[in-house]
Amino acid sequence: KPGQYTVLIKGNEVASAEILIDHFLAMDPGDVKHRIQGVDTREPAFNLPALWIPEASKEEAMLAGYTVVDPATVISTHLTEVFRRSLHEFLGRQEVQALLDNLHKRAPKAVEELVPGVLTLGQVQKVLQNLVREGVSVRDMLTIVETLADYGLATKDPDQLTEYVRARMGRSIVKPFLTSDATLPIFTLAPTVEGLVQESIRHTDHGSYLAMDPGAAQNLIANLNQNMERAVISEGQPVLLVSPMSRPHLAQLLNRFLPTLPVISQAEIPAEIRLHSLATIGMNHAG
């Protein structure tokens, strides 16, 4: 179609959207003075409700309190977000080796202790991919490498190792989501829901996974999505705060359906951070 575009990574379509040429995208930040006429749509990067409006309505929309962006900005924001979510696919063994080589220049002992004595290059790669997949910067390679050396003899499970690294990097993980007064806006799960998640975790010789009832999972995702649409607008970026045991499994589930909701464990919250609870998420049949 004339206004349609798709994004391919390694030949596979990962995103697609349609824009209305000669129109502007108007989004309600939650406090518009009056509704304006337009074509209902979803903002493609974050899937928020929006309207396509003609250029003639742009001034009126801005005066009414809408956030108005042009099609080029809509596309560039979408591309940036798609690339950010797919960054882990570009982190191959060669790239990981380059990161380790770079660290080796200033901290040779840390690198020599870790690879290949404690972990293989492939195991380190998996941990880094896990971090990048959830938007965690891997710039602090020294902390990552030292943590992997500390725990790598006890476990080779990349998911478990990732959680150890995240706990060590808590301050830098939480920082992007703090409000101007250094408060962290959070959602928490109702105890019944947290219990259901933990009961649904299955452990095997090849690691653990979440075997949650699909209906219950959809229910949880729908409730989170509802609360998120309300909160993103007024509170900045909220995070879902859960137990360390549940975190990796919920993060994997939500990454597919609500990729813009960060999932943080209690072990990652520095002592000085103040929490602001926006909602406790239940499930319709779980109370």
Coordinates of C-alpha atoms in Angstrom, one line a residue:
K1 CA 0.0 0.0 0.0
P2 CA 1.2 3.6 -0.6
G3 CA 1.7 4.4 3.1
Q4 CA 2.8 1.0 4.3
Y5 CA 6.3 -0.1 5.3
T6 CA 7.9 -3.3 6.7
V7 CA 11.1 -3.9 8.6
L8 CA 13.1 -7.0 7.8
I9 CA 16.0 -8.5 9.9
K10 CA 18.0 -11.2 8.2
G11 CA 15.2 -11.5 5.5
N12 CA 12.4 -11.9 8.1
E13 CA 9.7 -9.4 8.7
V14 CA 9.8 -8.2 12.3
A15 CA 7.5 -5.1 12.1
S16 CA 5.1 -3.4 9.8
A17 CA 2.9 -0.3 9.9
E18 CA 0.9 2.0 7.7
I19 CA 1.0 5.8 7.8
L20 CA -1.4 8.3 6.2
I21 CA 0.5 10.6 3.9
D22 CA -0.1 14.3 4.5
H23 CA -1.6 13.6 7.9
F24 CA -0.2 14.0 11.5
L25 CA -0.4 11.5 14.3
A26 CA -2.1 12.8 17.5
M27 CA -1.8 11.1 20.8
D28 CA -3.8 11.9 24.0
P29 CA -1.4 12.2 26.9
G30 CA -4.3 11.7 29.2
D31 CA -5.4 15.3 29.8
V32 CA -6.8 16.6 26.5
K33 CA -9.4 19.4 26.9
H34 CA -11.7 18.0 24.1
R35 CA -11.7 15.2 21.6
I36 CA -11.0 16.0 18.0
Q37 CA -12.0 14.2 14.9
G38 CA -9.6 11.8 13.2
V39 CA -8.9 8.3 11.9
D40 CA -8.5 5.9 14.8
T41 CA -5.1 4.0 14.8
R42 CA -2.4 2.7 17.0
E43 CA 1.0 4.4 17.4
P44 CA 3.3 1.7 15.9
A45 CA 6.3 1.9 18.2
F46 CA 4.5 1.5 21.5
N47 CA 1.0 0.4 20.3
L48 CA -0.7 3.3 22.0
P49 CA -4.1 4.6 20.8
A50 CA -3.8 7.5 18.5
L51 CA -5.5 9.5 15.7
W52 CA -4.5 10.4 12.2
I53 CA -5.5 14.0 11.6
P54 CA -5.2 16.3 8.5
E55 CA -2.7 19.1 8.6
A56 CA -5.6 21.6 9.0
S57 CA -6.4 20.1 12.4
K58 CA -2.8 20.2 13.7
E59 CA -3.1 23.6 15.5
E60 CA -6.5 22.6 17.1
A61 CA -5.1 19.3 18.3
M62 CA -2.1 20.9 19.9
L63 CA -4.2 23.5 21.6
A64 CA -6.5 20.7 22.9
G65 CA -3.5 19.1 24.5
Y66 CA -2.6 16.3 22.0
T67 CA 0.9 15.3 21.3
V68 CA 1.2 15.7 17.5
V69 CA 4.0 14.2 15.4
D70 CA 4.7 14.1 11.7
P71 CA 4.9 10.8 9.7
A72 CA 8.7 10.9 9.4
T73 CA 9.0 11.0 13.2
V74 CA 6.5 8.2 13.6
I75 CA 8.5 6.0 11.2
S76 CA 11.9 6.9 12.8
T77 CA 10.6 6.3 16.3
H78 CA 9.2 2.9 15.2
L79 CA 12.5 1.9 13.5
T80 CA 14.6 3.0 16.5
E81 CA 12.3 0.9 18.8
V82 CA 12.4 -2.2 16.5
F83 CA 16.1 -2.0 16.3
R84 CA 16.4 -1.6 20.1
R85 CA 14.3 -4.6 20.7
S86 CA 16.3 -6.7 18.2
L87 CA 19.8 -5.6 19.2
H88 CA 20.5 -9.0 20.8
E89 CA 20.3 -10.6 17.3
F90 CA 23.3 -8.5 16.2
L91 CA 25.5 -9.6 19.2
G92 CA 27.3 -12.6 17.8
R93 CA 30.4 -14.4 19.1
Q94 CA 32.7 -12.1 17.1
E95 CA 31.1 -9.0 18.7
V96 CA 31.4 -10.5 22.2
Q97 CA 35.1 -11.4 21.6
A98 CA 35.7 -7.7 20.5
L99 CA 34.1 -6.5 23.8
L100 CA 36.3 -8.9 25.8
D101 CA 39.4 -7.9 23.9
N102 CA 38.6 -4.2 24.6
L103 CA 38.2 -5.0 28.4
H104 CA 41.4 -7.1 28.3
K105 CA 43.4 -3.9 27.6
R106 CA 42.6 -2.4 31.0
A107 CA 41.6 -5.5 33.1
P108 CA 43.5 -8.5 31.6
K109 CA 43.2 -10.6 34.8
A110 CA 39.4 -10.4 34.9
V111 CA 39.1 -11.6 31.3
E112 CA 41.7 -14.3 31.6
E113 CA 40.1 -15.8 34.7
L114 CA 36.7 -16.0 33.0
V115 CA 37.3 -17.3 29.4
P116 CA 37.8 -20.1 28.7
G117 CA 38.6 -21.3 32.3
V118 CA 35.2 -20.7 33.8
L119 CA 32.8 -20.1 30.9
T120 CA 33.0 -20.5 27.1
L121 CA 32.7 -17.6 24.8
G122 CA 29.2 -18.9 23.8
Q123 CA 28.0 -18.9 27.4
V124 CA 29.2 -15.3 27.9
Q125 CA 27.4 -14.4 24.6
K126 CA 24.1 -15.8 25.9
V127 CA 24.3 -13.8 29.1
L128 CA 25.1 -10.6 27.1
Q129 CA 22.2 -11.3 24.7
N130 CA 19.8 -11.8 27.7
L131 CA 20.9 -8.4 29.1
V132 CA 20.6 -6.6 25.7
R133 CA 17.3 -8.2 24.9
E134 CA 15.8 -6.4 28.0
G135 CA 17.5 -3.1 27.3
V136 CA 20.3 -3.4 29.8
S137 CA 23.5 -1.6 28.8
V138 CA 26.6 -3.9 28.6
R139 CA 28.9 -0.9 28.7
D140 CA 30.1 -1.9 32.2
M141 CA 31.8 -5.1 31.0
L142 CA 34.1 -5.2 34.0
T143 CA 31.1 -5.8 36.5
I144 CA 29.6 -8.3 34.1
V145 CA 32.8 -10.3 33.7
E146 CA 33.7 -10.3 37.4
T147 CA 30.2 -11.4 38.3
L148 CA 30.3 -14.2 35.8
A149 CA 33.7 -15.3 37.2
D150 CA 32.2 -15.3 40.7
Y151 CA 29.2 -17.5 39.9
G152 CA 30.3 -19.3 36.7
L153 CA 31.9 -22.2 38.6
A154 CA 28.6 -22.9 40.5
T155 CA 26.3 -22.7 37.5
K156 CA 26.6 -22.7 33.7
D157 CA 22.9 -21.8 33.2
P158 CA 22.9 -18.5 31.2
D159 CA 19.5 -17.4 32.6
Q160 CA 20.6 -17.9 36.2
L161 CA 23.9 -16.1 35.5
T162 CA 22.0 -13.2 33.9
E163 CA 20.0 -12.8 37.2
Y164 CA 23.3 -12.6 39.2
V165 CA 24.7 -10.0 36.8
R166 CA 21.4 -8.0 36.9
A167 CA 21.4 -7.9 40.8
R168 CA 25.0 -6.6 40.7
M169 CA 24.1 -3.9 38.1
G170 CA 20.8 -2.9 39.8
R171 CA 21.6 0.8 40.1
S172 CA 22.2 1.3 36.4
I173 CA 19.2 -1.0 35.5
V174 CA 16.8 1.1 37.6
K175 CA 18.2 4.6 36.8
P176 CA 16.5 5.1 33.4
F177 CA 13.0 4.6 35.0
L178 CA 13.4 7.0 37.9
T179 CA 11.2 10.1 38.0
S180 CA 12.7 13.5 38.5
D181 CA 12.5 13.1 42.3
A182 CA 14.4 9.8 42.2
T183 CA 11.3 7.7 42.7
L184 CA 10.6 4.4 40.9
P185 CA 7.0 4.0 39.7
I186 CA 6.1 0.3 40.0
F187 CA 3.3 -2.2 39.4
T188 CA 3.3 -5.2 41.7
L189 CA 1.5 -8.5 41.4
A190 CA -1.2 -9.6 43.8
P191 CA 0.1 -12.4 46.1
T192 CA -2.2 -14.9 44.4
V193 CA -0.8 -14.0 41.0
E194 CA 2.8 -14.1 42.1
G195 CA 2.0 -17.5 43.7
L196 CA 0.4 -18.8 40.5
V197 CA 3.5 -17.7 38.4
Q198 CA 5.9 -19.5 40.8
E199 CA 3.8 -22.7 40.8
S200 CA 3.9 -22.6 37.0
I201 CA 7.7 -22.7 36.8
R202 CA 9.0 -26.1 35.7
H203 CA 12.6 -27.1 36.3
T204 CA 14.4 -29.5 33.9
D205 CA 17.9 -30.6 33.3
H206 CA 18.1 -28.0 30.5
G207 CA 16.9 -25.1 32.6
S208 CA 13.6 -23.9 33.8
Y209 CA 10.6 -22.5 32.0
L210 CA 7.1 -21.0 32.6
A211 CA 4.2 -23.4 32.0
M212 CA 1.4 -21.0 32.7
D213 CA -2.1 -21.7 31.6
P214 CA -2.6 -19.7 28.3
G215 CA -5.9 -18.2 29.6
A216 CA -4.3 -17.0 32.8
A217 CA -1.4 -15.6 30.9
Q218 CA -3.7 -13.6 28.6
N219 CA -5.7 -12.4 31.6
L220 CA -2.5 -11.1 33.3
I221 CA -1.2 -9.5 30.1
A222 CA -4.6 -7.7 29.5
N223 CA -4.7 -6.3 33.0
L224 CA -1.1 -5.2 32.8
N225 CA -1.7 -3.5 29.4
Q226 CA -4.8 -1.7 30.8
N227 CA -2.8 -0.3 33.8
M228 CA 0.2 0.5 31.6
E229 CA -1.8 2.6 29.1
R230 CA -3.1 4.7 32.1
A231 CA 0.3 5.0 33.8
V232 CA 2.7 5.7 31.0
I233 CA 0.9 8.9 30.4
S234 CA 1.0 10.4 33.9
E235 CA 3.9 8.8 35.7
G236 CA 6.7 8.3 33.2
Q237 CA 7.9 4.7 32.6
P238 CA 6.5 2.3 35.2
V239 CA 8.2 -1.1 35.8
L240 CA 6.8 -4.4 37.0
L241 CA 8.5 -5.4 40.3
V242 CA 8.5 -9.1 41.0
S243 CA 10.4 -11.7 43.0
P244 CA 13.8 -12.8 41.7
M245 CA 12.5 -16.3 41.1
S246 CA 9.6 -15.1 38.8
R247 CA 11.5 -12.3 37.0
P248 CA 13.2 -14.1 34.1
H249 CA 10.1 -16.1 33.2
L250 CA 7.7 -13.1 33.4
A251 CA 10.2 -11.0 31.4
Q252 CA 10.3 -13.7 28.7
L253 CA 6.5 -13.8 28.6
L254 CA 6.0 -10.1 28.5
N255 CA 8.7 -9.4 26.0
R256 CA 6.5 -11.0 23.4
F257 CA 3.3 -9.1 24.3
L258 CA 4.3 -6.0 26.3
P259 CA 7.9 -5.4 25.2
T260 CA 7.9 -1.8 26.6
L261 CA 7.2 -2.9 30.2
P262 CA 10.5 -3.5 32.1
V263 CA 10.4 -6.4 34.6
I264 CA 12.6 -5.8 37.6
S265 CA 13.3 -8.0 40.5
Q266 CA 13.4 -7.0 44.2
A267 CA 17.1 -8.0 44.2
E268 CA 17.9 -5.2 41.7
I269 CA 16.5 -2.3 43.7
P270 CA 19.2 -0.3 45.5
A271 CA 18.5 0.5 49.1
E272 CA 18.2 4.3 48.6
I273 CA 15.5 4.1 45.9
R274 CA 12.0 5.1 46.9
L275 CA 9.2 3.2 45.3
H276 CA 5.8 4.6 44.2
S277 CA 3.2 1.9 43.8
L278 CA 0.8 2.7 40.9
A279 CA -1.3 -0.5 41.0
T280 CA -1.4 -4.1 42.3
I281 CA -2.2 -6.3 39.3
G282 CA -4.6 -9.1 39.9
M283 CA -6.4 -11.5 37.6
N284 CA -10.1 -11.6 37.0
H285 CA -10.5 -15.1 38.4
A286 CA -7.5 -14.9 40.8
G287 CA -8.8 -11.9 42.9

